[in-house]
Amino acid sequence: MNFRAITASVAVPALCLASLSLAACGSNDEPYKAAPAWTGRKPNLPSPPQIAITIKSGESYTVAGVSHHLRSRIHEKDVSKKELSIEGYIVESNIPGAPACALHPVGKKDPENCKTEIPSFFIADTKDGKAGRIRVLGFARNFAVVYEAMKKYKTLKEAPKDKDVIKDDQWNVELPYPLPAVGAKVRVTGTYGFASEKASGLVTDPVNGVMTYKKIDVLEPAPEPASFQNVKL
């Protein structure tokens, strides 16, 4: 059998069918006609919600504003690792719940089984603290220093003079007077960023950031002064 003859006999009908198909498609196509613009009633769609964030209150940042900038690729450089001030309400503090084993004069070691934290407090834009909060630490390296300040400050009726100020010599910082208490409105100044500079262990917050304390101004006093729940002075 002649292989070339078979191939030719199969190829010719296939070519004819392809040609007919193309011809048929071409004959049925209609020229493109642009559709006119819609002239009917426009749909009544709601406008996108506008979420307003107050970035600053005077010269100080708000909690929402500074944390928004920290997460922003555009504004992160303006606040990250910068010294700045944040205004807010103290909504939480670990001073009242400090364990009794950590409350003693400076120089005495905590017992080996004493579980404790770095003294810190949280500030928020509102008293309920539901809209986000920033942790503030760096005003004392441990609760022994806070213990000394609590003993000294409770006898004072006004801000201490230099000789009466309790200092954390290792962190080179003066403890605030009055000591941070829930309910107070404050302006905290320090270095802000994703991590604390002074924490003995790494303390980070990738959402709201962490404030390393330098000083504090009380704008509205707390209803009650700071106190320990587990030790009476």
mmCIF file of C-alpha atoms in Angstrom, residues 1-9:
data_model
loop_
_atom_site.group_PDB
_atom_site.id
_atom_site.type_symbol
_atom_site.label_atom_id
_atom_site.label_comp_id
_atom_site.label_asym_id
_atom_site.label_seq_id
_atom_site.Cartn_x
_atom_site.Cartn_y
_atom_site.Cartn_z
ATOM 1 C CA MET A 1 0.000 0.000 0.000
ATOM 2 C CA ASN A 2 1.280 3.450 -0.855
ATOM 3 C CA PHE A 3 1.652 5.328 2.479
ATOM 4 C CA ARG A 4 1.927 8.712 0.787
ATOM 5 C CA ALA A 5 -1.318 8.143 -1.088
ATOM 6 C CA ILE A 6 -3.160 7.285 2.165
ATOM 7 C CA THR A 7 -1.808 10.379 3.908
ATOM 8 C CA ALA A 8 -2.849 12.599 1.040
ATOM 9 C CA SER A 9 -6.349 11.120 0.899
#
